Amino acid sequence: ALSLKKPQIAEARARKEAAIAGVELARLDLARTKITLPFSGRVAATSVHIGEYVTVGSQLGQVFSIDRVQVRLPLTNQQLASLGLPIGFTAGSQQNPVAIDFSANVAGQVQAWTGYLLGIDAAIDPETRLIYATGEVEDPYGTGASSNAMPLAVGLFVDAKIAGKAVTNAIRIPSEGLRPGNQVYVVDAYGRLDVRTAELIHDDGTHALLSSGMRSGERVVVSALRNPISGMQLATIDDIDDRRAIATRGN
């Protein structure tokens, strides 16, 4: 038996049978293997390629859903007050959701999308002291999401506009007229500087809304003043233009 190498032949046959069984098991595993997603999505990155071996728990890639996209919105304390919504707000199943207008410059054109407010976090960011809200746009890659059929691509930076609470009896001034400490420099009827402290409602960087501190029709100083002192005499642009006109007519 040793000279005929029967033990080696038996071992080889056993290895062959084991290999055949392994192939059949692999074919069965392959037939049962199916890579699926619990949502409609797109592939963002792949970690494996054709011909590579993978095991249970191996990461194959990264995908994201295209059913809807969520946008994190950092809110200041003042912006939260303008919304009139509490911390921890959730949209739930309310019939009139808070609408959000998103916009971004994509491919040299301003694109727009419409979404709604999903909720506001119940905690404040300990590092930035901002309060984050979450907006959502349904079907971001569909034709109905954008006014120009441009998809709201994942990773895109956008601007968001949310309609705040209604404000009555407010005075609107240019944001340049609002000074540190919510002070405003007003030109009184005698052309003198009147420094006042206003009650600020909201400032969007272009206009500031005040609930007190000014009256309708008053003039606010928007230019820089060196060493402003209440009661100092001021010359407005209109006054300077009038003087130039008078001087021109005199010549």
mmCIF file of N, CA and C in Angstrom, residues 27-128:
data_model
loop_
_atom_site.group_PDB
_atom_site.id
_atom_site.type_symbol
_atom_site.label_atom_id
_atom_site.label_comp_id
_atom_site.label_asym_id
_atom_site.label_seq_id
_atom_site.Cartn_x
_atom_site.Cartn_y
_atom_site.Cartn_z
ATOM 1 N N ARG A 27 -21.298 28.307 -4.173
ATOM 2 C CA ARG A 27 -22.356 28.592 -5.132
ATOM 3 C C ARG A 27 -23.693 28.837 -4.425
ATOM 4 N N LEU A 28 -23.962 28.088 -3.400
ATOM 5 C CA LEU A 28 -25.191 28.277 -2.640
ATOM 6 C C LEU A 28 -25.195 29.631 -1.938
ATOM 7 N N ASP A 29 -24.028 29.991 -1.324
ATOM 8 C CA ASP A 29 -23.923 31.301 -0.672
ATOM 9 C C ASP A 29 -24.089 32.420 -1.684
ATOM 10 N N LEU A 30 -23.481 32.239 -2.874
ATOM 11 C CA LEU A 30 -23.587 33.267 -3.908
ATOM 12 C C LEU A 30 -25.029 33.425 -4.377
ATOM 13 N N ALA A 31 -25.740 32.287 -4.498
ATOM 14 C CA ALA A 31 -27.138 32.355 -4.925
ATOM 15 C C ALA A 31 -27.997 33.054 -3.882
ATOM 16 N N ARG A 32 -27.600 32.936 -2.638
ATOM 17 C CA ARG A 32 -28.386 33.554 -1.564
ATOM 18 C C ARG A 32 -27.943 34.993 -1.287
ATOM 19 N N THR A 33 -26.846 35.401 -1.900
ATOM 20 C CA THR A 33 -26.317 36.744 -1.636
ATOM 21 C C THR A 33 -27.000 37.763 -2.535
ATOM 22 N N LYS A 34 -27.497 38.822 -1.922
ATOM 23 C CA LYS A 34 -28.141 39.898 -2.664
ATOM 24 C C LYS A 34 -27.878 41.216 -1.950
ATOM 25 N N ILE A 35 -27.256 42.154 -2.661
ATOM 26 C CA ILE A 35 -26.942 43.460 -2.077
ATOM 27 C C ILE A 35 -28.093 44.405 -2.398
ATOM 28 N N THR A 36 -28.790 44.834 -1.387
ATOM 29 C CA THR A 36 -29.952 45.710 -1.571
ATOM 30 C C THR A 36 -29.883 46.875 -0.594
ATOM 31 N N LEU A 37 -30.714 47.862 -0.852
ATOM 32 C CA LEU A 37 -30.856 49.011 0.026
ATOM 33 C C LEU A 37 -32.305 49.105 0.481
ATOM 34 N N PRO A 38 -32.534 49.559 1.683
ATOM 35 C CA PRO A 38 -33.918 49.721 2.152
ATOM 36 C C PRO A 38 -34.553 51.003 1.639
ATOM 37 N N PHE A 39 -33.909 51.669 0.672
ATOM 38 C CA PHE A 39 -34.438 52.910 0.129
ATOM 39 C C PHE A 39 -33.867 53.103 -1.274
ATOM 40 N N SER A 40 -34.469 54.016 -2.019
ATOM 41 C CA SER A 40 -33.937 54.382 -3.328
ATOM 42 C C SER A 40 -32.764 55.326 -3.121
ATOM 43 N N GLY A 41 -31.624 54.995 -3.688
ATOM 44 C CA GLY A 41 -30.451 55.809 -3.433
ATOM 45 C C GLY A 41 -29.448 55.782 -4.563
ATOM 46 N N ARG A 42 -28.330 56.435 -4.291
ATOM 47 C CA ARG A 42 -27.219 56.489 -5.235
ATOM 48 C C ARG A 42 -25.931 56.164 -4.494
ATOM 49 N N VAL A 43 -24.972 55.653 -5.256
ATOM 50 C CA VAL A 43 -23.696 55.260 -4.677
ATOM 51 C C VAL A 43 -22.781 56.476 -4.609
ATOM 52 N N ALA A 44 -22.283 56.751 -3.414
ATOM 53 C CA ALA A 44 -21.349 57.864 -3.238
ATOM 54 C C ALA A 44 -19.900 57.418 -3.354
ATOM 55 N N ALA A 45 -19.586 56.187 -2.904
ATOM 56 C CA ALA A 45 -18.216 55.672 -2.971
ATOM 57 C C ALA A 45 -18.261 54.159 -2.858
ATOM 58 N N THR A 46 -17.265 53.497 -3.441
ATOM 59 C CA THR A 46 -17.145 52.039 -3.357
ATOM 60 C C THR A 46 -15.843 51.673 -2.662
ATOM 61 N N SER A 47 -15.888 50.604 -1.871
ATOM 62 C CA SER A 47 -14.710 50.146 -1.128
ATOM 63 C C SER A 47 -14.135 48.850 -1.684
ATOM 64 N N VAL A 48 -14.860 48.151 -2.557
ATOM 65 C CA VAL A 48 -14.392 46.892 -3.137
ATOM 66 C C VAL A 48 -14.575 46.950 -4.646
ATOM 67 N N HIS A 49 -13.901 46.022 -5.323
ATOM 68 C CA HIS A 49 -13.976 45.973 -6.776
ATOM 69 C C HIS A 49 -14.205 44.525 -7.211
ATOM 70 N N ILE A 50 -14.512 44.342 -8.487
ATOM 71 C CA ILE A 50 -14.789 43.013 -9.025
ATOM 72 C C ILE A 50 -13.544 42.127 -8.869
ATOM 73 N N GLY A 51 -13.776 40.912 -8.362
ATOM 74 C CA GLY A 51 -12.679 39.963 -8.171
ATOM 75 C C GLY A 51 -12.145 39.912 -6.764
ATOM 76 N N GLU A 52 -12.524 40.895 -5.914
ATOM 77 C CA GLU A 52 -12.057 40.896 -4.538
ATOM 78 C C GLU A 52 -12.959 40.017 -3.679
ATOM 79 N N TYR A 53 -12.368 39.449 -2.640
ATOM 80 C CA TYR A 53 -13.111 38.612 -1.694
ATOM 81 C C TYR A 53 -13.620 39.480 -0.556
ATOM 82 N N VAL A 54 -14.849 39.256 -0.168
ATOM 83 C CA VAL A 54 -15.447 39.973 0.957
ATOM 84 C C VAL A 54 -15.990 38.957 1.941
ATOM 85 N N THR A 55 -16.051 39.368 3.173
ATOM 86 C CA THR A 55 -16.593 38.524 4.232
ATOM 87 C C THR A 55 -17.784 39.218 4.872
ATOM 88 N N VAL A 56 -18.431 38.505 5.752
ATOM 89 C CA VAL A 56 -19.578 39.081 6.441
ATOM 90 C C VAL A 56 -19.133 40.303 7.248
ATOM 91 N N GLY A 57 -19.832 41.402 7.086
ATOM 92 C CA GLY A 57 -19.500 42.624 7.808
ATOM 93 C C GLY A 57 -18.570 43.547 7.057
ATOM 94 N N SER A 58 -18.096 43.156 5.877
ATOM 95 C CA SER A 58 -17.206 44.018 5.102
ATOM 96 C C SER A 58 -17.975 45.216 4.554
ATOM 97 N N GLN A 59 -17.322 46.359 4.566
ATOM 98 C CA GLN A 59 -17.942 47.566 4.015
ATOM 99 C C GLN A 59 -17.744 47.565 2.506
ATOM 100 N N LEU A 60 -18.839 47.626 1.777
ATOM 101 C CA LEU A 60 -18.781 47.607 0.316
ATOM 102 C C LEU A 60 -18.729 49.002 -0.281
ATOM 103 N N GLY A 61 -19.270 49.981 0.406
ATOM 104 C CA GLY A 61 -19.271 51.338 -0.115
ATOM 105 C C GLY A 61 -20.163 52.232 0.718
ATOM 106 N N GLN A 62 -20.464 53.395 0.169
ATOM 107 C CA GLN A 62 -21.332 54.365 0.828
ATOM 108 C C GLN A 62 -22.420 54.786 -0.145
ATOM 109 N N VAL A 63 -23.634 54.855 0.348
ATOM 110 C CA VAL A 63 -24.785 55.254 -0.466
ATOM 111 C C VAL A 63 -25.602 56.288 0.302
ATOM 112 N N PHE A 64 -26.443 56.996 -0.424
ATOM 113 C CA PHE A 64 -27.342 57.946 0.226
ATOM 114 C C PHE A 64 -28.707 57.869 -0.431
ATOM 115 N N SER A 65 -29.712 58.217 0.341
ATOM 116 C CA SER A 65 -31.088 58.141 -0.135
ATOM 117 C C SER A 65 -31.404 59.334 -1.030
ATOM 118 N N ILE A 66 -32.238 59.108 -2.023
ATOM 119 C CA ILE A 66 -32.697 60.192 -2.889
ATOM 120 C C ILE A 66 -34.202 60.417 -2.736
ATOM 121 N N ASP A 67 -34.810 59.743 -1.767
ATOM 122 C CA ASP A 67 -36.235 59.986 -1.503
ATOM 123 C C ASP A 67 -36.438 61.383 -0.935
ATOM 124 N N ARG A 68 -35.537 61.780 -0.059
ATOM 125 C CA ARG A 68 -35.597 63.104 0.545
ATOM 126 C C ARG A 68 -34.208 63.449 1.048
ATOM 127 N N VAL A 69 -33.957 64.732 1.222
ATOM 128 C CA VAL A 69 -32.669 65.191 1.726
ATOM 129 C C VAL A 69 -32.930 66.149 2.873
ATOM 130 N N GLN A 70 -32.087 66.065 3.893
ATOM 131 C CA GLN A 70 -32.224 66.925 5.060
ATOM 132 C C GLN A 70 -31.066 67.922 5.116
ATOM 133 N N VAL A 71 -31.378 69.130 5.530
ATOM 134 C CA VAL A 71 -30.405 70.218 5.600
ATOM 135 C C VAL A 71 -30.348 70.726 7.029
ATOM 136 N N ARG A 72 -29.134 70.805 7.568
ATOM 137 C CA ARG A 72 -28.952 71.331 8.926
ATOM 138 C C ARG A 72 -28.853 72.852 8.851
ATOM 139 N N LEU A 73 -29.661 73.528 9.652
ATOM 140 C CA LEU A 73 -29.751 74.987 9.612
ATOM 141 C C LEU A 73 -29.311 75.569 10.951
ATOM 142 N N PRO A 74 -28.148 76.228 11.000
ATOM 143 C CA PRO A 74 -27.713 76.857 12.248
ATOM 144 C C PRO A 74 -28.483 78.151 12.500
ATOM 145 N N LEU A 75 -29.063 78.269 13.667
ATOM 146 C CA LEU A 75 -29.858 79.439 14.024
ATOM 147 C C LEU A 75 -29.237 80.142 15.225
ATOM 148 N N THR A 76 -29.169 81.464 15.141
ATOM 149 C CA THR A 76 -28.776 82.244 16.304
ATOM 150 C C THR A 76 -29.983 82.413 17.218
ATOM 151 N N ASN A 77 -29.726 82.911 18.404
ATOM 152 C CA ASN A 77 -30.814 83.135 19.352
ATOM 153 C C ASN A 77 -31.821 84.136 18.800
ATOM 154 N N GLN A 78 -31.312 85.137 18.085
ATOM 155 C CA GLN A 78 -32.184 86.146 17.498
ATOM 156 C C GLN A 78 -33.029 85.565 16.373
ATOM 157 N N GLN A 79 -32.431 84.713 15.551
ATOM 158 C CA GLN A 79 -33.192 84.087 14.472
ATOM 159 C C GLN A 79 -34.275 83.173 15.025
ATOM 160 N N LEU A 80 -33.959 82.456 16.098
ATOM 161 C CA LEU A 80 -34.962 81.599 16.723
ATOM 162 C C LEU A 80 -36.124 82.428 17.248
ATOM 163 N N ALA A 81 -35.805 83.578 17.836
ATOM 164 C CA ALA A 81 -36.869 84.455 18.335
ATOM 165 C C ALA A 81 -37.734 84.969 17.195
ATOM 166 N N SER A 82 -37.115 85.227 16.026
ATOM 167 C CA SER A 82 -37.876 85.721 14.879
ATOM 168 C C SER A 82 -38.818 84.659 14.332
ATOM 169 N N LEU A 83 -38.442 83.392 14.470
ATOM 170 C CA LEU A 83 -39.321 82.322 14.007
ATOM 171 C C LEU A 83 -40.540 82.164 14.898
ATOM 172 N N GLY A 84 -40.367 82.461 16.176
ATOM 173 C CA GLY A 84 -41.475 82.301 17.101
ATOM 174 C C GLY A 84 -41.765 80.848 17.426
ATOM 175 N N LEU A 85 -40.749 79.982 17.298
ATOM 176 C CA LEU A 85 -40.913 78.559 17.579
ATOM 177 C C LEU A 85 -40.040 78.177 18.768
ATOM 178 N N PRO A 86 -40.455 77.231 19.577
ATOM 179 C CA PRO A 86 -39.696 76.851 20.774
ATOM 180 C C PRO A 86 -38.569 75.884 20.446
ATOM 181 N N ILE A 87 -37.605 75.788 21.347
ATOM 182 C CA ILE A 87 -36.565 74.762 21.243
ATOM 183 C C ILE A 87 -37.208 73.386 21.412
ATOM 184 N N GLY A 88 -36.815 72.452 20.570
ATOM 185 C CA GLY A 88 -37.422 71.132 20.600
ATOM 186 C C GLY A 88 -38.669 71.014 19.742
ATOM 187 N N PHE A 89 -38.927 72.011 18.914
ATOM 188 C CA PHE A 89 -40.104 71.985 18.044
ATOM 189 C C PHE A 89 -40.007 70.843 17.033
ATOM 190 N N THR A 90 -41.087 70.144 16.811
ATOM 191 C CA THR A 90 -41.178 69.110 15.786
ATOM 192 C C THR A 90 -42.419 69.371 14.942
ATOM 193 N N ALA A 91 -42.261 69.173 13.629
ATOM 194 C CA ALA A 91 -43.379 69.453 12.725
ATOM 195 C C ALA A 91 -44.512 68.476 12.945
ATOM 196 N N GLY A 92 -44.181 67.211 13.194
ATOM 197 C CA GLY A 92 -45.223 66.220 13.401
ATOM 198 C C GLY A 92 -46.115 66.071 12.186
ATOM 199 N N SER A 93 -47.400 66.019 12.419
ATOM 200 C CA SER A 93 -48.371 65.856 11.336
ATOM 201 C C SER A 93 -49.223 67.100 11.157
ATOM 202 N N GLN A 94 -48.618 68.279 11.425
ATOM 203 C CA GLN A 94 -49.396 69.492 11.300
ATOM 204 C C GLN A 94 -49.763 69.744 9.836
ATOM 205 N N GLN A 95 -50.930 70.341 9.638
ATOM 206 C CA GLN A 95 -51.457 70.521 8.290
ATOM 207 C C GLN A 95 -50.728 71.628 7.540
ATOM 208 N N ASN A 96 -50.237 72.619 8.216
ATOM 209 C CA ASN A 96 -49.551 73.736 7.575
ATOM 210 C C ASN A 96 -48.088 73.765 8.018
ATOM 211 N N PRO A 97 -47.220 72.983 7.373
ATOM 212 C CA PRO A 97 -45.815 72.970 7.759
ATOM 213 C C PRO A 97 -45.142 74.300 7.435
ATOM 214 N N VAL A 98 -44.087 74.600 8.175
ATOM 215 C CA VAL A 98 -43.334 75.825 7.954
ATOM 216 C C VAL A 98 -42.495 75.648 6.692
ATOM 217 N N ALA A 99 -42.756 76.468 5.679
ATOM 218 C CA ALA A 99 -42.068 76.346 4.395
ATOM 219 C C ALA A 99 -40.679 76.963 4.471
ATOM 220 N N ILE A 100 -39.747 76.388 3.719
ATOM 221 C CA ILE A 100 -38.376 76.893 3.626
ATOM 222 C C ILE A 100 -38.025 77.026 2.147
ATOM 223 N N ASP A 101 -37.484 78.171 1.772
ATOM 224 C CA ASP A 101 -37.001 78.392 0.408
ATOM 225 C C ASP A 101 -35.483 78.262 0.411
ATOM 226 N N PHE A 102 -34.984 77.243 -0.288
ATOM 227 C CA PHE A 102 -33.542 77.019 -0.403
ATOM 228 C C PHE A 102 -33.053 77.568 -1.742
ATOM 229 N N SER A 103 -31.824 78.065 -1.743
ATOM 230 C CA SER A 103 -31.228 78.557 -2.981
ATOM 231 C C SER A 103 -29.724 78.363 -2.916
ATOM 232 N N ALA A 104 -29.114 78.242 -4.111
ATOM 233 C CA ALA A 104 -27.668 78.071 -4.211
ATOM 234 C C ALA A 104 -27.252 78.395 -5.632
ATOM 235 N N ASN A 105 -26.000 78.804 -5.766
ATOM 236 C CA ASN A 105 -25.435 79.075 -7.082
ATOM 237 C C ASN A 105 -24.810 77.791 -7.601
ATOM 238 N N VAL A 106 -25.412 77.219 -8.629
ATOM 239 C CA VAL A 106 -24.935 75.966 -9.213
ATOM 240 C C VAL A 106 -24.711 76.191 -10.704
ATOM 241 N N ALA A 107 -23.505 75.889 -11.156
ATOM 242 C CA ALA A 107 -23.166 76.029 -12.584
ATOM 243 C C ALA A 107 -23.417 77.448 -13.081
ATOM 244 N N GLY A 108 -23.130 78.425 -12.220
ATOM 245 C CA GLY A 108 -23.248 79.813 -12.624
ATOM 246 C C GLY A 108 -24.650 80.372 -12.605
ATOM 247 N N GLN A 109 -25.626 79.596 -12.143
ATOM 248 C CA GLN A 109 -26.997 80.068 -12.069
ATOM 249 C C GLN A 109 -27.552 79.832 -10.675
ATOM 250 N N VAL A 110 -28.436 80.729 -10.261
ATOM 251 C CA VAL A 110 -29.081 80.594 -8.959
ATOM 252 C C VAL A 110 -30.235 79.602 -9.081
ATOM 253 N N GLN A 111 -30.130 78.520 -8.348
ATOM 254 C CA GLN A 111 -31.157 77.483 -8.348
ATOM 255 C C GLN A 111 -31.977 77.582 -7.063
ATOM 256 N N ALA A 112 -33.215 77.156 -7.117
ATOM 257 C CA ALA A 112 -34.113 77.274 -5.965
ATOM 258 C C ALA A 112 -34.848 75.962 -5.743
ATOM 259 N N TRP A 113 -35.078 75.653 -4.467
ATOM 260 C CA TRP A 113 -35.820 74.467 -4.069
ATOM 261 C C TRP A 113 -36.770 74.848 -2.935
ATOM 262 N N THR A 114 -37.824 74.097 -2.777
ATOM 263 C CA THR A 114 -38.806 74.353 -1.730
ATOM 264 C C THR A 114 -38.875 73.147 -0.806
ATOM 265 N N GLY A 115 -38.795 73.407 0.482
ATOM 266 C CA GLY A 115 -38.884 72.349 1.482
ATOM 267 C C GLY A 115 -39.710 72.817 2.663
ATOM 268 N N TYR A 116 -39.552 72.129 3.775
ATOM 269 C CA TYR A 116 -40.291 72.512 4.974
ATOM 270 C C TYR A 116 -39.449 72.219 6.208
ATOM 271 N N LEU A 117 -39.824 72.853 7.306
ATOM 272 C CA LEU A 117 -39.092 72.705 8.555
ATOM 273 C C LEU A 117 -39.500 71.416 9.238
ATOM 274 N N LEU A 118 -38.515 70.554 9.474
ATOM 275 C CA LEU A 118 -38.789 69.267 10.097
ATOM 276 C C LEU A 118 -38.815 69.378 11.615
ATOM 277 N N GLY A 119 -37.922 70.203 12.171
ATOM 278 C CA GLY A 119 -37.894 70.361 13.624
ATOM 279 C C GLY A 119 -36.690 71.174 14.057
ATOM 280 N N ILE A 120 -36.633 71.475 15.336
ATOM 281 C CA ILE A 120 -35.543 72.226 15.952
ATOM 282 C C ILE A 120 -34.974 71.381 17.083
ATOM 283 N N ASP A 121 -33.653 71.320 17.156
ATOM 284 C CA ASP A 121 -33.012 70.505 18.185
ATOM 285 C C ASP A 121 -33.440 70.958 19.576
ATOM 286 N N ALA A 122 -33.392 70.024 20.498
ATOM 287 C CA ALA A 122 -33.762 70.326 21.880
ATOM 288 C C ALA A 122 -32.559 70.731 22.714
ATOM 289 N N ALA A 123 -31.379 70.829 22.095
ATOM 290 C CA ALA A 123 -30.163 71.202 22.821
ATOM 291 C C ALA A 123 -29.404 72.253 22.022
ATOM 292 N N ILE A 124 -28.585 73.027 22.719
ATOM 293 C CA ILE A 124 -27.765 74.071 22.112
ATOM 294 C C ILE A 124 -26.349 73.538 21.932
ATOM 295 N N ASP A 125 -25.751 73.830 20.796
ATOM 296 C CA ASP A 125 -24.394 73.376 20.529
ATOM 297 C C ASP A 125 -23.447 74.003 21.557
ATOM 298 N N PRO A 126 -22.719 73.208 22.331
ATOM 299 C CA PRO A 126 -21.874 73.772 23.392
ATOM 300 C C PRO A 126 -20.674 74.556 22.873
ATOM 301 N N GLU A 127 -20.273 74.335 21.623
ATOM 302 C CA GLU A 127 -19.094 75.025 21.083
ATOM 303 C C GLU A 127 -19.471 76.326 20.385
ATOM 304 N N THR A 128 -20.473 76.281 19.534
ATOM 305 C CA THR A 128 -20.855 77.470 18.770
ATOM 306 C C THR A 128 -21.984 78.264 19.422
#
